[in-house]
Tab-separated table of C-alpha atoms in Angstrom:
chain	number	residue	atom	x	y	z
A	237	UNK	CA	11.178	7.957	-12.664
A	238	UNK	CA	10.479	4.790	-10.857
A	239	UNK	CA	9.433	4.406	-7.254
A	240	UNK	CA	10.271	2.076	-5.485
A	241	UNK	CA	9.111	0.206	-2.294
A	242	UNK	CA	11.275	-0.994	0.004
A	243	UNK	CA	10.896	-2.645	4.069
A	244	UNK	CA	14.349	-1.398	4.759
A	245	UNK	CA	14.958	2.104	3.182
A	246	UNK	CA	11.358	2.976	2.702
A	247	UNK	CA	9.552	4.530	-0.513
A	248	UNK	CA	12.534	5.286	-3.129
A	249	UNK	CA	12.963	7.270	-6.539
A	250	UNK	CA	15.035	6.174	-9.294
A	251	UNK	CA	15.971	8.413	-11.866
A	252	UNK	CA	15.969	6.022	-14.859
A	253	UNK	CA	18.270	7.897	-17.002
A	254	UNK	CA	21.061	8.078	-15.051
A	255	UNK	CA	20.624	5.436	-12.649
A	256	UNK	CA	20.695	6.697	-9.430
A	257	UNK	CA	18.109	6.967	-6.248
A	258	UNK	CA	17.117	10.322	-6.058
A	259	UNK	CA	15.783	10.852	-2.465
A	260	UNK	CA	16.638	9.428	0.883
A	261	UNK	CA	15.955	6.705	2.998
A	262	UNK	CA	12.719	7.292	4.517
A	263	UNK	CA	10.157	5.553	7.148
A	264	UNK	CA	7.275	4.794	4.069
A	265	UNK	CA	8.326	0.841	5.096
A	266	UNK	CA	5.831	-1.803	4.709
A	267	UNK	CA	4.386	-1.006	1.320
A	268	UNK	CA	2.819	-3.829	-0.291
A	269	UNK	CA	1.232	-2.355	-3.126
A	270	UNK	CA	1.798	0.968	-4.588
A	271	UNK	CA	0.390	2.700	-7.740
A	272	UNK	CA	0.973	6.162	-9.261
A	273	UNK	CA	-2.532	8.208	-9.426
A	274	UNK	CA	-3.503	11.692	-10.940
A	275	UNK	CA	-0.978	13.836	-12.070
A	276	UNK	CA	1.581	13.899	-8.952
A	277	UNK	CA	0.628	11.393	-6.038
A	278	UNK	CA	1.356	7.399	-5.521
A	279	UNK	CA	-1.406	5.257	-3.724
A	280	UNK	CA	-0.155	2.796	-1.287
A	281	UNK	CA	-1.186	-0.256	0.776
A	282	UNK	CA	0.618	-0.444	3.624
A	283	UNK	CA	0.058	-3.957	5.994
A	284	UNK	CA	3.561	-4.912	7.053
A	285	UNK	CA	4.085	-2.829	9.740
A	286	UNK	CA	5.135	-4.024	12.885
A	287	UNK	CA	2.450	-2.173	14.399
A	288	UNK	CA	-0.850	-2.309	13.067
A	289	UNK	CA	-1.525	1.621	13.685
A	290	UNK	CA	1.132	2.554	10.549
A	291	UNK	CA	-0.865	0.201	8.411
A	292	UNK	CA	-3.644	1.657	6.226
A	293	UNK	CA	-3.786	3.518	2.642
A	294	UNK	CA	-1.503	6.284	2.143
A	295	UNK	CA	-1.490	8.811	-0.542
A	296	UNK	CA	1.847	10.194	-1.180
A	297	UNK	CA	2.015	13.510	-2.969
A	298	UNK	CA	4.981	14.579	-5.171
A	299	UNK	CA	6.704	17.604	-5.919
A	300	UNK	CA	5.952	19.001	-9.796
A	301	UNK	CA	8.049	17.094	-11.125
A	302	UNK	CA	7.378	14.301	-9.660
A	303	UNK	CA	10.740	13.850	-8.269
A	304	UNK	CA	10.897	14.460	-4.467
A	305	UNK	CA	7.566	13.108	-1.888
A	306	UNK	CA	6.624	16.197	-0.380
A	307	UNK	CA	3.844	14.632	2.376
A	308	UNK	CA	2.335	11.019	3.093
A	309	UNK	CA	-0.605	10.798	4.756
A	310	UNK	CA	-3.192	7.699	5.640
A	311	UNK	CA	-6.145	8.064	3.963
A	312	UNK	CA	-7.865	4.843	5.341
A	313	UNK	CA	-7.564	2.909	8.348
A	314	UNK	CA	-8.122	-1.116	8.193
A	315	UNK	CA	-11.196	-1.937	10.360
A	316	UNK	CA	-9.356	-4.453	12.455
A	317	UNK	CA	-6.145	-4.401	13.357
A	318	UNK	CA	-5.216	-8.188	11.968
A	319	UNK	CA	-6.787	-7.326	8.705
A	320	UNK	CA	-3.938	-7.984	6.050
A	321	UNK	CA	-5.052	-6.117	2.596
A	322	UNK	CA	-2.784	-6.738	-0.189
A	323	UNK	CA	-3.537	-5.918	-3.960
A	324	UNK	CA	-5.888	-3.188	-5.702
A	325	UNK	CA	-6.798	-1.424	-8.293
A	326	UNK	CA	-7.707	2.217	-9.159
A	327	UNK	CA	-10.839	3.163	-11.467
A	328	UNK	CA	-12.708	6.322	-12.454
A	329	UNK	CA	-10.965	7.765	-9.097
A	330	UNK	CA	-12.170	5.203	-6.912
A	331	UNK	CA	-9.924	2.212	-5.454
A	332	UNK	CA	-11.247	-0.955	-4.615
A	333	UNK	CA	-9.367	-3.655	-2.477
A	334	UNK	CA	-10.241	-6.691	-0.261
A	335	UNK	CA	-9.672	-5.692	3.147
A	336	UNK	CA	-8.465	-8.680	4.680
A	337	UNK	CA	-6.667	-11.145	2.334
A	338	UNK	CA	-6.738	-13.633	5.019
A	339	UNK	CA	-2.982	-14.617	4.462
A	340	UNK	CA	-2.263	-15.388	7.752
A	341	UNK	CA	-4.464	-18.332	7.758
A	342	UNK	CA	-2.318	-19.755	4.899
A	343	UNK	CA	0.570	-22.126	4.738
A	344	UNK	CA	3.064	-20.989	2.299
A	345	UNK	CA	5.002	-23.891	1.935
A	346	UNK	CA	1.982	-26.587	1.995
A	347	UNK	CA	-0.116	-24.039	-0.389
A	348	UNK	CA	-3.180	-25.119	2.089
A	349	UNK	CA	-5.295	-23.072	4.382
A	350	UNK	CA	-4.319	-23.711	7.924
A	351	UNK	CA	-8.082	-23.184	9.671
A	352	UNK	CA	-11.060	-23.755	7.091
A	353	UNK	CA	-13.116	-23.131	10.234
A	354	UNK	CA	-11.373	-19.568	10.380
A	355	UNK	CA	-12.127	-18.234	6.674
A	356	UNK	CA	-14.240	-15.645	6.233
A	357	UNK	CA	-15.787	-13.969	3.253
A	358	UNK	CA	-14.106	-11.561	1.303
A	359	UNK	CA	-14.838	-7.739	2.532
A	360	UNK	CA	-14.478	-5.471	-0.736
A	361	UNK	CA	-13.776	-1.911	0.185
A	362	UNK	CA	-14.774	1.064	-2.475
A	363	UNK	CA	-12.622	3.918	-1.507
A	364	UNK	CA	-13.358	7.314	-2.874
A	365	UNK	CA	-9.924	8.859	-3.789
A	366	UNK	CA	-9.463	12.843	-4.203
A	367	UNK	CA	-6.693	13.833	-6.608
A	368	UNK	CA	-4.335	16.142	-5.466
């Protein structure tokens, strides 16, 4: 299988062999960053929410065979509500991401901060993950 994040139709599962999307539409929108972890569950960032209380990390467990999400559940909440997270990694059970990428106060166009005055330093958060 291959999951899939989408904004519009949410976390989706392709069956690779015969092409298809296996589950749904669902409301797991604003993913922006999702990994598989353990033996049945995906890690996710999500920070593109429209409102800032559906952003956080999930952990998304899966049926046996890892076919069908059978719960999704926040496992960490961003301290502030602005914060904007975005890539991460997973080692020895333990995920580590910068909490606030600080995107906002960038100009994708220009490639150029907007507010040098504004930047802060990087807050690196070590999250203790339990498998499933």
């Amino acid at each position: 299988y291959l999951y899939l994040a989408s904004f519009t139709t949410g976390l989706r599962i392709l069956d690779i062999s015969s092409k298809t999307l296996i589950n749904l539409p669902n409301d797991f929108r604003g993913i922006d960053g999702l990994k598989f972890y353990g033996n049945n569950s995906l890690i996710a960032i999500v920070n593109a929410r429209r409102n800032p209380e559906k952003n956080g990390i999930y952990q998304f467990s899966l049926n046996g065979k890892k076919s069908k999400i059978v719960e999704g559940r926040k496992i960490h909440r961003f301290k502030r509500k602005d914060d904007l997270p975005t890539t991460f990694a997973i080692h020895d059970d333990v995920l580590f991401f910068i909490e606030d990428s600080q995107m906002d106060n960038f100009n994708q166009k220009t490639n150029k901060t907007i507010d040098k005055a504004k930047l802060e330093s990087y807050r690196l958060v070590k999250l203790n993950l339990l498998k499933p």
